[in-house]
Amino acid sequence: MHAVCDVLEQLLKEGTLTHYAIGGATAAGFHGEPLATRDVDVFVFSDPPQGAVLVTLEPLFARLSDLGFSQFEEEGLLIHGFPVQFLSASSALETEAIKSALLLQWDDHRVRVMRPEHLAALALTVGRPKDRARLVYLAELPAFNRALFDEISSRYQLSDRWQQWSAALGLKS
Amino acid sequence: MRADEACASMTIAYSYPMNDHPEIAADPNVMTGIPGIRGMPHWRDKQRSLPMAEKVARIGKFITETRQLEIIKKSCTRSAMSWSNYSKKEP
């Protein structure tokens, strides 16, 4: 997993990616205790190729193929044996979550991970049972900034949904 | 989370909803994930405060184990389907 983080940072350093951030259960695990998940969700920004209008992940996959990573397992590209799912940021909330990701460092490694408040807001927008479970997990983290989360959910018109969910899940709204 | 840890935490949470039980006293205000029941088992508290290097290694281990469990699950499903089709055949 350390090696996966190194590959992501390399892609950023050499300009293949302009921004990236780990999201989903893997990101939540960085903020609290690690959670069971089957792949690593990486949200990315990339500039469209010269002369093109549409953003495509093709240059990213081409570069990863050059680095020796070309085998897919379901929707994830295997990087050092771990399935990594690259997702192009598609909403303003995802874009903001990537741009304001936290930079975590240890030993000689570093990785960018979405803040717990953005992960919680994204869970609110999706709404699967596992997202509700993740919201409970995130909202109860000691480092969870409720004021920031309230501000994000207000800006993205998620406050009403948060009120409903927090009442149903027994969280303090 | 290992399956035995998950079962243990669920058992603890269901059996001892009181916040003063030693197994869940690490932080009695944190929710267990089960609505209405608060208290965090010590093993969870310990995992939250792992050094980053260990935490990243643990995240990787969980991904590997989840994938292995999925492979086993798919294999069992295939086997059960196969047996079901076989048993439906006319003698």
XYZ file of C-alpha atoms in Angstrom:
264
model
C 0.000 0.000 0.000
C 2.946 2.317 0.662
C 4.060 1.677 -2.933
C 0.600 2.622 -4.254
C 0.880 5.985 -2.474
C 4.331 6.485 -4.021
C 2.948 5.842 -7.530
C 0.167 8.416 -7.002
C 2.681 11.006 -5.817
C 4.935 10.223 -8.786
C 2.027 10.810 -11.204
C 1.416 14.158 -9.545
C 5.073 15.158 -9.512
C 5.591 14.416 -13.195
C 2.342 16.198 -14.173
C 0.282 13.228 -15.363
C -2.246 14.311 -12.740
C -2.877 17.902 -11.728
C -4.649 16.926 -8.507
C -5.672 13.684 -6.849
C -7.117 12.552 -3.533
C -7.952 9.177 -2.088
C -11.653 8.926 -1.214
C -14.128 6.278 -0.104
C -13.583 3.736 2.651
C -9.804 3.786 2.206
C -9.709 7.520 2.935
C -12.028 7.105 5.922
C -9.604 4.483 7.254
C -6.784 7.027 7.280
C -8.747 9.244 9.675
C -9.940 6.558 12.062
C -9.391 2.827 12.253
C -8.809 1.041 8.903
C -12.010 -0.205 7.263
C -12.615 -3.258 5.116
C -12.822 -2.353 1.437
C -11.994 -4.109 -1.792
C -10.255 -1.299 -3.658
C -8.727 2.149 -3.420
C -10.857 4.971 -4.842
C -8.715 7.752 -6.258
C -10.470 10.912 -7.426
C -8.444 12.790 -10.007
C -8.200 15.928 -12.073
C -6.411 15.809 -15.351
C -6.095 18.374 -18.125
C -7.663 17.434 -21.488
C -5.109 16.356 -24.120
C -3.925 19.139 -26.458
C -6.669 20.072 -28.924
C -9.268 17.984 -27.112
C -12.275 19.272 -25.228
C -13.246 16.181 -23.280
C -11.293 15.093 -20.246
C -10.218 11.493 -20.521
C -8.290 9.196 -18.247
C -6.542 7.636 -21.250
C -3.196 9.499 -20.746
C -3.233 8.419 -17.103
C -3.754 4.765 -17.990
C -1.154 5.009 -20.766
C 1.417 6.345 -18.296
C 0.505 3.676 -15.752
C 0.901 1.064 -18.469
C 4.401 2.450 -19.149
C 5.112 2.003 -15.465
C 4.064 -1.650 -15.769
C 0.522 -1.446 -14.454
C -1.939 -2.566 -17.114
C -3.881 -5.401 -15.541
C -7.442 -4.644 -14.445
C -9.437 -6.488 -11.839
C -13.096 -5.593 -12.363
C -13.081 -1.778 -12.328
C -9.741 -1.400 -10.584
C -6.288 -1.200 -12.127
C -3.861 -3.395 -10.212
C -1.000 -1.309 -8.817
C 1.473 -3.369 -6.836
C -1.324 -5.930 -6.349
C -3.951 -3.468 -5.091
C -7.016 -2.615 -7.226
C -7.077 1.159 -7.700
C -10.180 2.739 -9.175
C -9.509 6.125 -10.792
C -12.552 8.388 -10.841
C -12.607 11.690 -12.668
C -14.073 14.388 -10.424
C -17.585 14.961 -11.724
C -19.226 17.322 -9.243
C -18.298 20.590 -7.559
C -18.234 18.820 -4.200
C -15.795 16.179 -5.469
C -13.647 18.925 -7.001
C -13.541 20.824 -3.726
C -12.817 17.604 -1.809
C -9.805 16.909 -4.029
C -8.479 20.470 -3.865
C -8.693 20.632 -0.087
C -7.349 17.138 0.561
C -5.006 16.624 3.497
C -1.384 15.778 2.811
C -0.355 12.880 5.060
C 3.319 12.035 5.449
C 5.188 9.205 7.112
C 8.757 7.968 6.728
C 9.635 8.749 3.083
C 6.046 8.487 1.841
C 3.236 10.938 1.341
C -0.347 10.758 0.105
C -3.311 13.075 -0.342
C -6.527 12.039 1.373
C -9.945 13.710 1.392
C -10.874 15.411 4.654
C -13.413 13.532 6.830
C -15.903 16.410 6.455
C -15.857 16.113 2.640
C -16.087 12.317 2.846
C -19.166 12.692 5.053
C -20.739 15.189 2.628
C -20.043 12.828 -0.293
C -21.607 9.952 1.683
C -24.703 12.129 2.101
C -24.956 12.634 -1.665
C -24.734 8.896 -2.420
C -26.962 7.397 0.247
C -26.317 3.649 0.069
C -26.516 1.703 3.370
C -22.713 1.620 3.535
C -22.646 5.406 3.124
C -24.936 5.773 6.130
C -22.627 3.516 8.142
C -19.647 5.582 6.985
C -21.377 8.787 7.993
C -21.822 7.480 11.554
C -18.167 6.463 11.600
C -16.925 9.824 10.283
C -19.198 12.073 12.333
C -18.008 10.383 15.532
C -14.296 10.803 14.828
C -12.584 13.030 17.406
C -11.008 15.091 14.597
C -14.313 15.575 12.766
C -14.905 19.325 12.381
C -18.669 19.773 12.750
C -18.585 23.474 11.921
C -16.770 22.782 8.646
C -19.121 19.901 7.810
C -22.175 22.097 8.494
C -20.722 24.784 6.254
C -20.023 22.297 3.416
C -23.425 20.622 3.679
C -25.108 24.026 3.686
C -23.242 25.174 0.550
C -24.176 21.994 -1.326
C -27.828 21.968 -0.159
C -27.310 18.854 1.930
C -28.457 20.276 5.269
C -31.999 18.880 5.040
C -30.727 15.423 4.204
C -28.246 15.646 7.084
C -31.085 16.544 9.473
C -33.078 13.513 8.326
C -30.161 11.127 8.448
C -28.791 12.338 11.751
C -32.214 11.880 13.379
C -32.591 8.388 11.892
C -29.036 7.347 12.789
C -29.092 8.760 16.313
C -26.409 11.333 15.604
C -26.374 14.786 17.119
C -27.621 17.082 14.348
C -11.515 -5.486 10.455
C -11.047 -9.209 10.928
C -14.209 -11.281 11.075
C -13.514 -12.367 14.667
C -12.931 -8.740 15.690
C -16.173 -7.705 14.012
C -18.096 -10.473 15.763
C -16.449 -9.606 19.059
C -17.345 -5.948 18.789
C -20.934 -6.731 17.819
C -21.246 -9.202 20.686
C -19.828 -6.693 23.135
C -22.053 -3.932 21.842
C -25.185 -6.045 21.975
C -24.402 -7.694 25.286
C -23.150 -4.690 27.199
C -24.911 -1.504 26.194
C -23.837 0.048 29.518
C -21.127 2.610 28.969
C -19.174 1.572 32.029
C -18.285 -1.911 30.793
C -14.465 -2.215 30.676
C -14.482 -3.496 27.098
C -16.218 -0.409 25.765
C -14.957 2.180 28.176
C -12.177 3.543 25.970
C -14.506 6.290 24.864
C -18.055 5.866 26.125
C -19.378 8.741 24.015
C -18.459 7.288 20.645
C -21.133 5.371 18.791
C -20.651 1.689 18.101
C -22.306 1.963 14.699
C -25.431 0.388 16.165
C -28.086 3.090 16.627
C -28.652 3.966 20.268
C -25.625 2.091 21.604
C -22.539 4.066 22.478
C -19.066 3.032 23.505
C -15.905 2.178 21.608
C -14.109 -1.135 22.158
C -10.461 -0.810 23.154
C -9.234 -2.557 19.984
C -10.930 0.135 17.882
C -9.430 2.888 19.957
C -6.012 1.259 19.599
C -6.341 0.994 15.809
C -7.347 4.650 15.529
C -4.141 5.753 17.163
C -1.787 3.516 15.166
C 1.276 5.274 13.722
C 0.597 6.244 10.095
C 3.011 3.686 8.640
C 1.263 0.853 10.506
C -2.152 2.217 9.623
C -1.321 2.283 5.907
C -0.012 -1.278 6.133
C -3.235 -2.305 7.905
C -5.375 -0.632 5.216
C -3.473 -2.643 2.604
C -3.956 -5.853 4.587
C -7.711 -5.262 4.810
C -7.968 -4.709 1.046
C -6.072 -7.942 0.392
C -8.230 -9.884 2.852
C -11.473 -8.422 1.483
C -10.460 -9.503 -2.026
C -9.606 -12.989 -0.792
C -12.998 -13.250 0.941
C -14.734 -12.166 -2.272
C -12.919 -14.863 -4.239
C -14.011 -17.474 -1.688
C -17.581 -16.141 -1.765
C -17.716 -16.290 -5.575
C -16.286 -19.795 -5.550
C -18.860 -20.962 -2.970
C -21.699 -19.359 -4.959
C -20.525 -21.087 -8.151
C -20.252 -24.383 -6.318
C -23.725 -24.030 -4.784
C -25.234 -23.073 -8.154
C -23.542 -25.995 -9.791
C -24.842 -28.406 -7.130
C -28.306 -26.897 -7.393
C -28.341 -27.437 -11.178
C -27.011 -30.973 -10.772
C -29.614 -31.934 -8.151
C -32.438 -30.659 -10.383
C -31.462 -32.989 -13.226
C -33.730 -35.929 -13.925
C -32.194 -39.260 -12.899
